[in-house]
Amino acid sequence: MPQSIRILLNGQERTVAQGTTVQSLLVELGLSGSPCAVEVDGQLVSGAKNSALLLGDGAAVEVVTLVGGG
Amino acid sequence: MPATDSACGSAAGAPAGLAPLVIGPCTLRSRLVVGTGKYASFELMRTAIEASGADCVTVAVRRERLVDSQGRSILEFLPLDQLTILPNTAGCFTATDAVRVARLGREILSQLNNRGAAWVKLEVLGDRLTLLPDPVGTLEACRELVADGFCVLCYTSDDPIAAVRLRDAGATCVMPAGSPIGSGGGIHNPQAIALILEMLKDPRHGGEGSFPVIIDAGVGTPSDVTIAMELGADGVLLNTGIAHAKDPVAMARAMRLACEAGFLGARAGRIVRRRYASASSPWEGMIGSASSEIPGE
């Protein structure tokens, strides 16, 4: 049983497996094929879909996309 | 700048008599830029955008809906090969947040290979009630984004000095509000808008004719669009005036025609305003009692 960590994803707590990367998180969320951008702890993760950046316990992750706006 | 194809967009297909709108590295066929928010459906939005003739649309950056990841994306309804997407920083109340959002928007548009990746419509708001811009935060964010390589299209108030400061900070385009966002109030202060246009575009006042000024926000009706264009604006950006009209598609078409009418009218040279009437039919040759009285002579 892999150990888990808690992250703050789009403002909500979520438990993910230890060793989760930005890339694997997007796969887990079903967003690997969607246009989106990711910030971890306030820093933009360039090329998030291929990012091997490891998420640490307590990481604040923002996953954003484009919506209608003026 | 010559009206030719450039790094972004294409002048080809601009309506007859209408010069394309050049904003930094981008050339737009239409001088009407429309928002994508507030529509009853994505399908209606797509049809209204088409009717507006716009080839640049604004979008916002928001958190993914993680609960409903199967939900449809607005991007499925925007022909990305035909439209320049202008991401905004709407809803930001600090320069820090606006810069973060701008970078996130650029990241997404880069993935899409869209021409708008280099652009941002900068909004730093100062107040939730009026959604008026915070001039200090806007200037601060503008400087940072320009330094980061963005073409910054700055939403601002109708304060001429604020507009000049943003231009001096490196904004690619300054976009004064006609009236508060979504209010439909029209152009509240045409004199202030005229001053902004004069100070930014008239070489006698340190301006440059090619510097783009777009009226953004508050435009509610086609006549508002025409007034903005007749004042000498290079374009108009609007959302609610179309999206919340009873018939958004018909209103989109009306807005397009109003924009074209204002652009052409401004360049056609209007008549001088006169205090008294000037008859269009000749006095000469009148029969009856008027035959001996020619006013003004």
GROMACS .gro file of C-alpha atoms in nm:
model
  367
    1MET     CA    1   0.000   0.000   0.000
    2PRO     CA    2   0.174   0.323  -0.110
    3GLN     CA    3   0.186   0.603   0.138
    4SER     CA    4  -0.031   0.898   0.064
    5ILE     CA    5   0.008   1.271   0.099
    6ARG     CA    6  -0.244   1.550   0.125
    7ILE     CA    7  -0.243   1.835  -0.120
    8LEU     CA    8  -0.462   2.142  -0.158
    9LEU     CA    9  -0.607   2.112  -0.507
   10ASN     CA   10  -0.796   2.415  -0.635
   11GLY     CA   11  -0.862   2.515  -0.278
   12GLN     CA   12  -0.984   2.172  -0.163
   13GLU     CA   13  -0.795   1.906   0.029
   14ARG     CA   14  -0.723   1.589  -0.163
   15THR     CA   15  -0.528   1.274  -0.086
   16VAL     CA   16  -0.292   1.146  -0.353
   17ALA     CA   17  -0.026   0.876  -0.357
   18GLN     CA   18   0.322   0.968  -0.251
   19GLY     CA   19   0.532   1.005  -0.563
   20THR     CA   20   0.254   1.178  -0.753
   21THR     CA   21   0.394   1.414  -1.013
   22VAL     CA   22   0.219   1.701  -1.185
   23GLN     CA   23   0.188   1.483  -1.493
   24SER     CA   24   0.039   1.187  -1.307
   25LEU     CA   25  -0.199   1.415  -1.117
   26LEU     CA   26  -0.339   1.544  -1.445
   27VAL     CA   27  -0.383   1.187  -1.567
   28GLU     CA   28  -0.559   1.099  -1.240
   29LEU     CA   29  -0.791   1.396  -1.286
   30GLY     CA   30  -0.869   1.301  -1.647
   31LEU     CA   31  -0.717   1.625  -1.770
   32SER     CA   32  -0.414   1.501  -1.958
   33GLY     CA   33  -0.586   1.572  -2.289
   34SER     CA   34  -0.741   1.905  -2.188
   35PRO     CA   35  -0.595   2.250  -2.232
   36CYS     CA   36  -0.495   2.354  -1.882
   37ALA     CA   37  -0.218   2.516  -1.685
   38VAL     CA   38  -0.082   2.428  -1.344
   39GLU     CA   39   0.069   2.619  -1.056
   40VAL     CA   40   0.236   2.452  -0.761
   41ASP     CA   41   0.284   2.667  -0.453
   42GLY     CA   42   0.227   2.978  -0.658
   43GLN     CA   43   0.480   2.890  -0.927
   44LEU     CA   44   0.375   2.819  -1.285
   45VAL     CA   45   0.470   2.470  -1.400
   46SER     CA   46   0.562   2.504  -1.764
   47GLY     CA   47   0.462   2.208  -1.979
   48ALA     CA   48   0.262   2.057  -1.691
   49LYS     CA   49   0.137   1.759  -1.889
   50ASN     CA   50   0.491   1.627  -1.912
   51SER     CA   51   0.614   1.757  -1.579
   52ALA     CA   52   0.793   1.515  -1.349
   53LEU     CA   53   0.775   1.766  -1.063
   54LEU     CA   54   0.697   1.571  -0.747
   55LEU     CA   55   0.417   1.700  -0.529
   56GLY     CA   56   0.511   1.733  -0.166
   57ASP     CA   57   0.284   1.692   0.134
   58GLY     CA   58   0.078   2.009   0.172
   59ALA     CA   59   0.149   2.135  -0.180
   60ALA     CA   60  -0.097   2.396  -0.304
   61VAL     CA   61  -0.189   2.304  -0.660
   62GLU     CA   62  -0.398   2.512  -0.896
   63VAL     CA   63  -0.525   2.363  -1.221
   64VAL     CA   64  -0.688   2.620  -1.446
   65THR     CA   65  -0.842   2.636  -1.790
   66LEU     CA   66  -1.014   2.890  -2.014
   67VAL     CA   67  -1.379   2.985  -1.965
   68GLY     CA   68  -1.610   3.243  -2.111
   69GLY     CA   69  -1.526   3.598  -2.013
   70GLY     CA   70  -1.526   3.956  -2.129
   71MET     CA   71   0.249   5.015  -3.948
   72PRO     CA   72   0.145   4.883  -4.288
   73ALA     CA   73  -0.182   4.697  -4.311
   74THR     CA   74  -0.039   4.366  -4.412
   75ASP     CA   75  -0.023   4.017  -4.274
   76SER     CA   76   0.197   4.008  -3.970
   77ALA     CA   77   0.315   3.771  -3.701
   78CYS     CA   78  -0.038   3.744  -3.571
   79GLY     CA   79  -0.361   3.752  -3.765
   80SER     CA   80  -0.424   3.860  -4.117
   81ALA     CA   81  -0.550   4.173  -4.286
   82ALA     CA   82  -0.705   3.961  -4.557
   83GLY     CA   83  -1.081   3.972  -4.562
   84ALA     CA   84  -1.131   4.309  -4.393
   85PRO     CA   85  -1.464   4.454  -4.508
   86ALA     CA   86  -1.443   4.695  -4.800
   87GLY     CA   87  -1.317   5.037  -4.694
   88LEU     CA   88  -1.219   4.919  -4.348
   89ALA     CA   89  -0.853   4.917  -4.261
   90PRO     CA   90  -0.751   4.628  -4.037
   91LEU     CA   91  -0.670   4.696  -3.673
   92VAL     CA   92  -0.303   4.659  -3.588
   93ILE     CA   93  -0.221   4.593  -3.222
   94GLY     CA   94   0.147   4.531  -3.165
   95PRO     CA   95   0.241   4.220  -3.361
   96CYS     CA   96  -0.122   4.132  -3.436
   97THR     CA   97  -0.347   4.243  -3.718
   98LEU     CA   98  -0.722   4.203  -3.678
   99ARG     CA   99  -0.970   4.207  -3.963
  100SER     CA  100  -1.249   4.337  -3.741
  101ARG     CA  101  -1.240   4.637  -3.510
  102LEU     CA  102  -1.500   4.479  -3.288
  103VAL     CA  103  -1.360   4.251  -3.019
  104VAL     CA  104  -1.618   4.047  -2.831
  105GLY     CA  105  -1.629   3.859  -2.505
  106THR     CA  106  -1.739   3.500  -2.461
  107GLY     CA  107  -1.905   3.524  -2.120
  108LYS     CA  108  -2.269   3.530  -2.008
  109TYR     CA  109  -2.419   3.343  -2.304
  110ALA     CA  110  -2.710   3.108  -2.245
  111SER     CA  111  -2.524   2.835  -2.434
  112PHE     CA  112  -2.196   2.774  -2.611
  113GLU     CA  113  -2.386   2.723  -2.935
  114LEU     CA  114  -2.546   3.067  -2.906
  115MET     CA  115  -2.209   3.219  -2.825
  116ARG     CA  116  -2.054   3.066  -3.135
  117THR     CA  117  -2.332   3.191  -3.362
  118ALA     CA  118  -2.322   3.540  -3.210
  119ILE     CA  119  -1.945   3.565  -3.250
  120GLU     CA  120  -1.982   3.468  -3.613
  121ALA     CA  121  -2.253   3.733  -3.663
  122SER     CA  122  -2.034   3.996  -3.496
  123GLY     CA  123  -1.761   3.945  -3.752
  124ALA     CA  124  -1.503   3.956  -3.473
  125ASP     CA  125  -1.178   3.769  -3.524
  126CYS     CA  126  -1.059   3.830  -3.169
  127VAL     CA  127  -1.245   3.713  -2.859
  128THR     CA  128  -1.170   3.741  -2.490
  129VAL     CA  129  -1.171   3.454  -2.243
  130ALA     CA  130  -1.111   3.420  -1.870
  131VAL     CA  131  -0.881   3.188  -1.674
  132ARG     CA  132  -1.050   2.988  -1.402
  133ARG     CA  133  -1.007   2.673  -1.194
  134GLU     CA  134  -1.087   2.346  -1.369
  135ARG     CA  135  -1.421   2.198  -1.270
  136LEU     CA  136  -1.281   1.885  -1.113
  137VAL     CA  137  -1.621   1.751  -1.018
  138ASP     CA  138  -1.743   1.759  -1.377
  139SER     CA  139  -1.435   1.700  -1.584
  140GLN     CA  140  -1.651   1.558  -1.864
  141GLY     CA  141  -1.816   1.897  -1.902
  142ARG     CA  142  -1.782   2.070  -2.234
  143SER     CA  143  -1.503   2.320  -2.280
  144ILE     CA  144  -1.560   2.658  -2.437
  145LEU     CA  145  -1.264   2.583  -2.661
  146GLU     CA  146  -1.470   2.321  -2.845
  147PHE     CA  147  -1.691   2.605  -2.965
  148LEU     CA  148  -1.424   2.852  -3.073
  149PRO     CA  149  -1.261   2.807  -3.415
  150LEU     CA  150  -0.908   2.849  -3.288
  151ASP     CA  151  -0.762   2.858  -3.638
  152GLN     CA  152  -0.971   3.165  -3.719
  153LEU     CA  153  -0.981   3.352  -3.390
  154THR     CA  154  -0.718   3.526  -3.186
  155ILE     CA  155  -0.794   3.443  -2.825
  156LEU     CA  156  -0.732   3.729  -2.585
  157PRO     CA  157  -0.705   3.595  -2.229
  158ASN     CA  158  -0.802   3.838  -1.955
  159THR     CA  159  -0.717   3.882  -1.590
  160ALA     CA  160  -1.077   3.959  -1.500
  161GLY     CA  161  -1.159   3.933  -1.134
  162CYS     CA  162  -0.807   4.013  -1.012
  163PHE     CA  163  -0.779   4.278  -0.743
  164THR     CA  164  -0.402   4.282  -0.705
  165ALA     CA  165  -0.115   4.316  -0.949
  166THR     CA  166   0.030   3.990  -0.815
  167ASP     CA  167  -0.283   3.792  -0.897
  168ALA     CA  168  -0.315   3.956  -1.239
  169VAL     CA  169   0.042   3.861  -1.330
  170ARG     CA  170  -0.017   3.501  -1.214
  171VAL     CA  171  -0.335   3.473  -1.417
  172ALA     CA  172  -0.172   3.626  -1.725
  173ARG     CA  173   0.108   3.369  -1.712
  174LEU     CA  174  -0.139   3.083  -1.669
  175GLY     CA  175  -0.339   3.207  -1.967
  176ARG     CA  176  -0.026   3.228  -2.177
  177GLU     CA  177   0.065   2.873  -2.081
  178ILE     CA  178  -0.271   2.741  -2.203
  179LEU     CA  179  -0.272   2.939  -2.528
  180SER     CA  180   0.082   2.827  -2.599
  181GLN     CA  181  -0.038   2.467  -2.583
  182LEU     CA  182  -0.310   2.556  -2.832
  183ASN     CA  183  -0.064   2.733  -3.063
  184ASN     CA  184  -0.304   3.024  -3.069
  185ARG     CA  185  -0.193   3.368  -3.179
  186GLY     CA  186  -0.315   3.519  -2.852
  187ALA     CA  187  -0.046   3.350  -2.644
  188ALA     CA  188   0.160   3.669  -2.641
  189TRP     CA  189  -0.137   3.883  -2.541
  190VAL     CA  190  -0.320   3.966  -2.225
  191LYS     CA  191  -0.612   4.189  -2.150
  192LEU     CA  192  -0.501   4.330  -1.818
  193GLU     CA  193  -0.764   4.405  -1.556
  194VAL     CA  194  -0.675   4.493  -1.200
  195LEU     CA  195  -0.995   4.592  -1.028
  196GLY     CA  196  -1.033   4.829  -0.739
  197ASP     CA  197  -1.390   4.778  -0.634
  198ARG     CA  198  -1.649   4.501  -0.662
  199LEU     CA  199  -1.947   4.734  -0.693
  200THR     CA  200  -1.831   4.932  -0.993
  201LEU     CA  201  -1.553   4.702  -1.120
  202LEU     CA  202  -1.356   5.017  -1.183
  203PRO     CA  203  -0.985   4.956  -1.233
  204ASP     CA  204  -0.726   5.013  -0.962
  205PRO     CA  205  -0.492   5.252  -1.145
  206VAL     CA  206  -0.193   5.182  -0.919
  207GLY     CA  207  -0.226   4.804  -0.940
  208THR     CA  208  -0.289   4.818  -1.313
  209LEU     CA  209   0.026   5.022  -1.371
  210GLU     CA  210   0.232   4.790  -1.150
  211ALA     CA  211   0.107   4.477  -1.328
  212CYS     CA  212   0.149   4.639  -1.669
  213ARG     CA  213   0.516   4.707  -1.601
  214GLU     CA  214   0.578   4.352  -1.481
  215LEU     CA  215   0.398   4.190  -1.774
  216VAL     CA  216   0.572   4.409  -2.031
  217ALA     CA  217   0.906   4.310  -1.875
  218ASP     CA  218   0.796   3.947  -1.909
  219GLY     CA  219   0.738   3.990  -2.282
  220PHE     CA  220   0.361   4.027  -2.291
  221CYS     CA  221   0.169   4.251  -2.528
  222VAL     CA  222  -0.048   4.419  -2.268
  223LEU     CA  223  -0.390   4.551  -2.360
  224CYS     CA  224  -0.482   4.757  -2.057
  225TYR     CA  225  -0.833   4.806  -1.927
  226THR     CA  226  -0.840   5.146  -1.759
  227SER     CA  227  -1.078   5.419  -1.655
  228ASP     CA  228  -1.148   5.720  -1.875
  229ASP     CA  229  -0.878   5.918  -1.692
  230PRO     CA  230  -0.645   6.062  -1.960
  231ILE     CA  231  -0.342   6.078  -1.730
  232ALA     CA  232  -0.380   5.713  -1.629
  233ALA     CA  233  -0.399   5.623  -1.998
  234VAL     CA  234  -0.078   5.811  -2.071
  235ARG     CA  235   0.100   5.646  -1.777
  236LEU     CA  236   0.001   5.301  -1.904
  237ARG     CA  237   0.123   5.386  -2.255
  238ASP     CA  238   0.451   5.506  -2.105
  239ALA     CA  239   0.479   5.184  -1.904
  240GLY     CA  240   0.484   4.991  -2.231
  241ALA     CA  241   0.121   4.893  -2.282
  242THR     CA  242   0.061   4.782  -2.640
  243CYS     CA  243  -0.294   4.915  -2.632
  244VAL     CA  244  -0.492   5.124  -2.386
  245MET     CA  245  -0.859   5.039  -2.335
  246PRO     CA  246  -1.058   5.300  -2.144
  247ALA     CA  247  -1.402   5.206  -2.017
  248GLY     CA  248  -1.701   5.383  -2.164
  249SER     CA  249  -1.885   5.314  -1.838
  250PRO     CA  250  -1.872   5.037  -1.573
  251ILE     CA  251  -1.832   4.680  -1.698
  252GLY     CA  252  -2.161   4.521  -1.797
  253SER     CA  253  -2.359   4.835  -1.714
  254GLY     CA  254  -2.475   4.918  -2.064
  255GLY     CA  255  -2.428   5.281  -1.970
  256GLY     CA  256  -2.262   5.374  -2.297
  257ILE     CA  257  -1.994   5.640  -2.317
  258HIS     CA  258  -2.037   5.835  -1.992
  259ASN     CA  259  -1.769   6.093  -2.061
  260PRO     CA  260  -1.704   6.149  -2.431
  261GLN     CA  261  -1.485   6.449  -2.350
  262ALA     CA  262  -1.250   6.236  -2.142
  263ILE     CA  263  -1.236   5.970  -2.413
  264ALA     CA  264  -1.164   6.240  -2.672
  265LEU     CA  265  -0.881   6.370  -2.452
  266ILE     CA  266  -0.733   6.022  -2.417
  267LEU     CA  267  -0.743   5.981  -2.794
  268GLU     CA  268  -0.581   6.319  -2.839
  269MET     CA  269  -0.305   6.258  -2.586
  270LEU     CA  270  -0.223   5.908  -2.709
  271LYS     CA  271  -0.266   5.955  -3.083
  272ASP     CA  272  -0.195   6.319  -3.169
  273PRO     CA  273   0.175   6.387  -3.239
  274ARG     CA  274   0.126   6.747  -3.119
  275HIS     CA  275   0.060   6.605  -2.772
  276GLY     CA  276   0.330   6.341  -2.776
  277GLY     CA  277   0.104   6.076  -2.922
  278GLU     CA  278   0.135   5.852  -3.220
  279GLY     CA  279  -0.150   5.798  -3.465
  280SER     CA  280  -0.090   5.425  -3.485
  281PHE     CA  281  -0.112   5.369  -3.108
  282PRO     CA  282  -0.429   5.163  -3.062
  283VAL     CA  283  -0.703   5.277  -2.827
  284ILE     CA  284  -1.004   5.050  -2.779
  285ILE     CA  285  -1.317   5.140  -2.586
  286ASP     CA  286  -1.374   4.854  -2.346
  287ALA     CA  287  -1.673   4.808  -2.120
  288GLY     CA  288  -2.012   4.962  -2.067
  289VAL     CA  289  -2.109   4.966  -2.432
  290GLY     CA  290  -2.473   4.865  -2.444
  291THR     CA  291  -2.615   4.950  -2.782
  292PRO     CA  292  -2.502   4.982  -3.143
  293SER     CA  293  -2.518   5.361  -3.114
  294ASP     CA  294  -2.270   5.345  -2.824
  295VAL     CA  295  -2.031   5.157  -3.051
  296THR     CA  296  -2.074   5.412  -3.327
  297ILE     CA  297  -2.015   5.702  -3.088
  298ALA     CA  298  -1.694   5.539  -2.965
  299MET     CA  299  -1.572   5.491  -3.319
  300GLU     CA  300  -1.676   5.841  -3.426
  301LEU     CA  301  -1.476   5.981  -3.137
  302GLY     CA  302  -1.177   5.823  -3.306
  303ALA     CA  303  -1.131   5.497  -3.117
  304ASP     CA  304  -0.957   5.220  -3.307
  305GLY     CA  305  -1.199   4.958  -3.189
  306VAL     CA  306  -1.458   4.852  -2.934
  307LEU     CA  307  -1.455   4.557  -2.696
  308LEU     CA  308  -1.786   4.441  -2.556
  309ASN     CA  309  -1.956   4.134  -2.412
  310THR     CA  310  -2.274   4.190  -2.215
  311GLY     CA  311  -2.433   4.418  -2.477
  312ILE     CA  312  -2.451   4.118  -2.710
  313ALA     CA  313  -2.469   3.821  -2.472
  314HIS     CA  314  -2.758   3.960  -2.270
  315ALA     CA  315  -2.953   4.113  -2.557
  316LYS     CA  316  -3.293   3.958  -2.621
  317ASP     CA  317  -3.160   3.832  -2.953
  318PRO     CA  318  -2.781   3.809  -2.918
  319VAL     CA  319  -2.721   3.706  -3.278
  320ALA     CA  320  -2.918   3.999  -3.420
  321MET     CA  321  -2.747   4.234  -3.175
  322ALA     CA  322  -2.406   4.098  -3.272
  323ARG     CA  323  -2.476   4.183  -3.634
  324ALA     CA  324  -2.601   4.529  -3.535
  325MET     CA  325  -2.286   4.591  -3.331
  326ARG     CA  326  -2.070   4.491  -3.626
  327LEU     CA  327  -2.251   4.729  -3.859
  328ALA     CA  328  -2.237   5.006  -3.597
  329CYS     CA  329  -1.863   4.961  -3.562
  330GLU     CA  330  -1.812   4.978  -3.935
  331ALA     CA  331  -2.044   5.280  -3.962
  332GLY     CA  332  -1.857   5.467  -3.690
  333PHE     CA  333  -1.518   5.389  -3.839
  334LEU     CA  334  -1.621   5.502  -4.187
  335GLY     CA  335  -1.810   5.804  -4.056
  336ALA     CA  336  -1.516   5.926  -3.848
  337ARG     CA  337  -1.294   5.921  -4.155
  338ALA     CA  338  -1.549   6.069  -4.393
  339GLY     CA  339  -1.527   6.410  -4.222
  340ARG     CA  340  -1.844   6.521  -4.052
  341ILE     CA  341  -2.007   6.856  -4.118
  342VAL     CA  342  -1.940   7.152  -3.892
  343ARG     CA  343  -2.203   7.192  -3.620
  344ARG     CA  344  -2.411   7.505  -3.676
  345ARG     CA  345  -2.633   7.698  -3.442
  346TYR     CA  346  -2.900   7.758  -3.705
  347ALA     CA  347  -3.059   7.560  -3.983
  348SER     CA  348  -2.922   7.521  -4.331
  349ALA     CA  349  -3.190   7.425  -4.584
  350SER     CA  350  -3.109   7.133  -4.810
  351SER     CA  351  -3.360   7.240  -5.076
  352PRO     CA  352  -3.281   7.562  -5.267
  353TRP     CA  353  -3.467   7.883  -5.185
  354GLU     CA  354  -3.425   7.994  -5.541
  355GLY     CA  355  -3.724   7.919  -5.759
  356MET     CA  356  -3.973   7.906  -5.473
  357ILE     CA  357  -4.325   8.007  -5.562
  358GLY     CA  358  -4.559   8.197  -5.330
  359SER     CA  359  -4.466   8.421  -5.038
  360ALA     CA  360  -4.123   8.268  -4.975
  361SER     CA  361  -4.003   8.364  -5.324
  362SER     CA  362  -3.883   8.708  -5.214
  363GLU     CA  363  -3.723   8.608  -4.883
  364ILE     CA  364  -3.394   8.422  -4.891
  365PRO     CA  365  -3.274   8.371  -4.529
  366GLY     CA  366  -2.922   8.483  -4.455
  367GLU     CA  367  -2.900   8.704  -4.760
   0.00000   0.00000   0.00000
